[in-house]
Coordinates of C-alpha atoms and ligand atoms in Angstrom, one line a residue:
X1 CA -17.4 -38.2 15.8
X2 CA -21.3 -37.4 15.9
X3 CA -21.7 -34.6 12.6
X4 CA -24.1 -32.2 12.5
X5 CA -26.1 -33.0 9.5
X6 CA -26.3 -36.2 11.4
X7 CA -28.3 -34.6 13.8
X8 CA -30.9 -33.2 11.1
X9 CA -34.1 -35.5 12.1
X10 CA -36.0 -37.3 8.7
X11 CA -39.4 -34.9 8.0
X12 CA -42.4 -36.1 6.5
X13 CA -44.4 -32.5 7.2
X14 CA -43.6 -29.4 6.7
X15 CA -44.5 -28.4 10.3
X16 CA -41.7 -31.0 11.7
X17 CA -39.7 -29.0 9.2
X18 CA -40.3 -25.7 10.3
X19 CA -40.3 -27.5 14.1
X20 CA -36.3 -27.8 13.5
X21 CA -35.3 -25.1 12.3
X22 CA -37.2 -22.6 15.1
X23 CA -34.6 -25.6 17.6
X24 CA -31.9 -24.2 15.9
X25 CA -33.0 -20.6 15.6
X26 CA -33.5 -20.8 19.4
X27 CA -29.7 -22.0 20.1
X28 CA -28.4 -19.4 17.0
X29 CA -30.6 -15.9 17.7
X30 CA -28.1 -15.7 21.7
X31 CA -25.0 -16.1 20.4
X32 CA -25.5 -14.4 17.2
X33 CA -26.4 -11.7 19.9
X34 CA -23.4 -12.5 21.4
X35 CA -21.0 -12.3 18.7
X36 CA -22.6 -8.8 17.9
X37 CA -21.7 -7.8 21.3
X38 CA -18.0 -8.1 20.2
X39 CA -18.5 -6.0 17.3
X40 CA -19.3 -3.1 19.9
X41 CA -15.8 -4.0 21.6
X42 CA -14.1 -4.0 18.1
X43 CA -15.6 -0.7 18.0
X44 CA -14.1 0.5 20.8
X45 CA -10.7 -1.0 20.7
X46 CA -10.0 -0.1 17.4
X47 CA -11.4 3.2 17.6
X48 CA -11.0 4.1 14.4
X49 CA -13.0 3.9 11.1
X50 CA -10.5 2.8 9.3
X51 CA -10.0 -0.3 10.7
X52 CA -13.2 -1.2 11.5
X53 CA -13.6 -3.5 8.0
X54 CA -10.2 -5.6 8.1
X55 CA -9.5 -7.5 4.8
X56 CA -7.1 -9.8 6.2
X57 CA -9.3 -10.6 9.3
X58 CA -12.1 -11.6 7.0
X59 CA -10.1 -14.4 5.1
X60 CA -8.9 -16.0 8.2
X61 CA -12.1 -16.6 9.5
X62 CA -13.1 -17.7 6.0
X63 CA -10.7 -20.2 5.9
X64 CA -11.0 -21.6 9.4
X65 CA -15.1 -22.0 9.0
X66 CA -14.3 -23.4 5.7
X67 CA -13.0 -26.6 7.2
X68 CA -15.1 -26.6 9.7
X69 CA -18.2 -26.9 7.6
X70 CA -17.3 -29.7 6.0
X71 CA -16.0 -31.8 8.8
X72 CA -19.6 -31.5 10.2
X73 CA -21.2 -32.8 6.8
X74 CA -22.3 -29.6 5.6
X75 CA -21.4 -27.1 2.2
X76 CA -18.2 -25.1 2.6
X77 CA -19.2 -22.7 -0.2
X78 CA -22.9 -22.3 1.5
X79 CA -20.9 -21.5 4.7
X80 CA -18.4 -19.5 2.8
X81 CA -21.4 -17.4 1.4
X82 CA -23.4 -17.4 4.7
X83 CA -20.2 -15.3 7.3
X84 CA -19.4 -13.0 4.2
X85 CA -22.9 -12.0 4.4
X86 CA -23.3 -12.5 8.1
X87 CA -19.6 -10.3 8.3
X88 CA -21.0 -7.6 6.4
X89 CA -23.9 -7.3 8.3
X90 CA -22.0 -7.0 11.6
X91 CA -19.0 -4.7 10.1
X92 CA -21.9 -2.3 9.3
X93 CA -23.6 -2.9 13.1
X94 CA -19.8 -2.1 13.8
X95 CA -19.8 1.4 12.0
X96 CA -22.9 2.3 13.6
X97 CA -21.6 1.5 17.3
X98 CA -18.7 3.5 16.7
X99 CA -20.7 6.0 15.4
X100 CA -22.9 5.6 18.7
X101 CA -19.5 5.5 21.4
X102 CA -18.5 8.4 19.7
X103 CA -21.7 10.5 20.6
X104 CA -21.6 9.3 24.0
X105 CA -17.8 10.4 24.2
X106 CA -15.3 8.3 23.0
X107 CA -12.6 10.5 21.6
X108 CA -11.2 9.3 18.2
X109 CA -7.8 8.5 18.6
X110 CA -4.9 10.7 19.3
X111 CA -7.3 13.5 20.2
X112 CA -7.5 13.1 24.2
X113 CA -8.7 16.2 26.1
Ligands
LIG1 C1 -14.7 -7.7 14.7 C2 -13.9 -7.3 13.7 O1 -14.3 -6.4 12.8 C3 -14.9 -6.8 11.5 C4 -15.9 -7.9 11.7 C5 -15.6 -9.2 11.6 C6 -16.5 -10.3 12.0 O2 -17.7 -10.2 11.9 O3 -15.9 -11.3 12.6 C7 -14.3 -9.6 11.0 C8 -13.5 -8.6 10.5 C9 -13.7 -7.2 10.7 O4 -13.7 -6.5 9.4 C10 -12.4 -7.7 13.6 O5 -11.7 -7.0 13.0 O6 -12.1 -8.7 14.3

């Protein structure tokens, strides 16, 4: 199986350095779109503040990237760190579209016209 950090090419600069990582930034910045874009479904499906930052939810993703870090060479605490940060980030962006659906209309739950 061809790893990840078997991918990262040997630098001698630090402008092959920087070279790499705006690669990866290219591949990362659309999906990380992407997965926001679900965060404005969440929002709408769930409907409801109060299950907009789900506990349970949080760990299981935890614990499935976990793994997955490692079997690609890489750090599973620095991954671990990296999507409870990244997680916050989007369960605020999640807030703030519900916040945004609810100005343009969406009735809160239980409260149809
Ligand atoms: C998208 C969700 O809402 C929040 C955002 C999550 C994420 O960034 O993946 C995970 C858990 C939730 O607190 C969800 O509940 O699945």
């Amino acid at each position: 199986m061809s790893r990840a950090i078997d991918k990262v090419r040997h630098c001698t600069t630090l402008a092959e350095v920087r070279d790499g990582v705006n690669a990866l930034d290219d591949l990362l910045v659309p999906l990380l779109v992407e997965r926001g874009g679900y965060m404005t479904q969440a929002a709408r499906v769930k409907n409801d503040e109060g299950l907009v930052r789900d506990e349970a939810r949080i760990q299981a993703i935890i614990d499935r990237v976990r793994p997955m870090a490692e079997a690609q060479g890489g750090d599973p605490d620095l991954m671990e760190r990296l999507y409870r940060a990244m997680m916050e980030c989007y369960i605020a962006y999640e807030h703030d579209e519900l916040a945004r659906l609810r100005a343009k209309g969406l009735q809160p739950k239980g409260e149809h016209a």
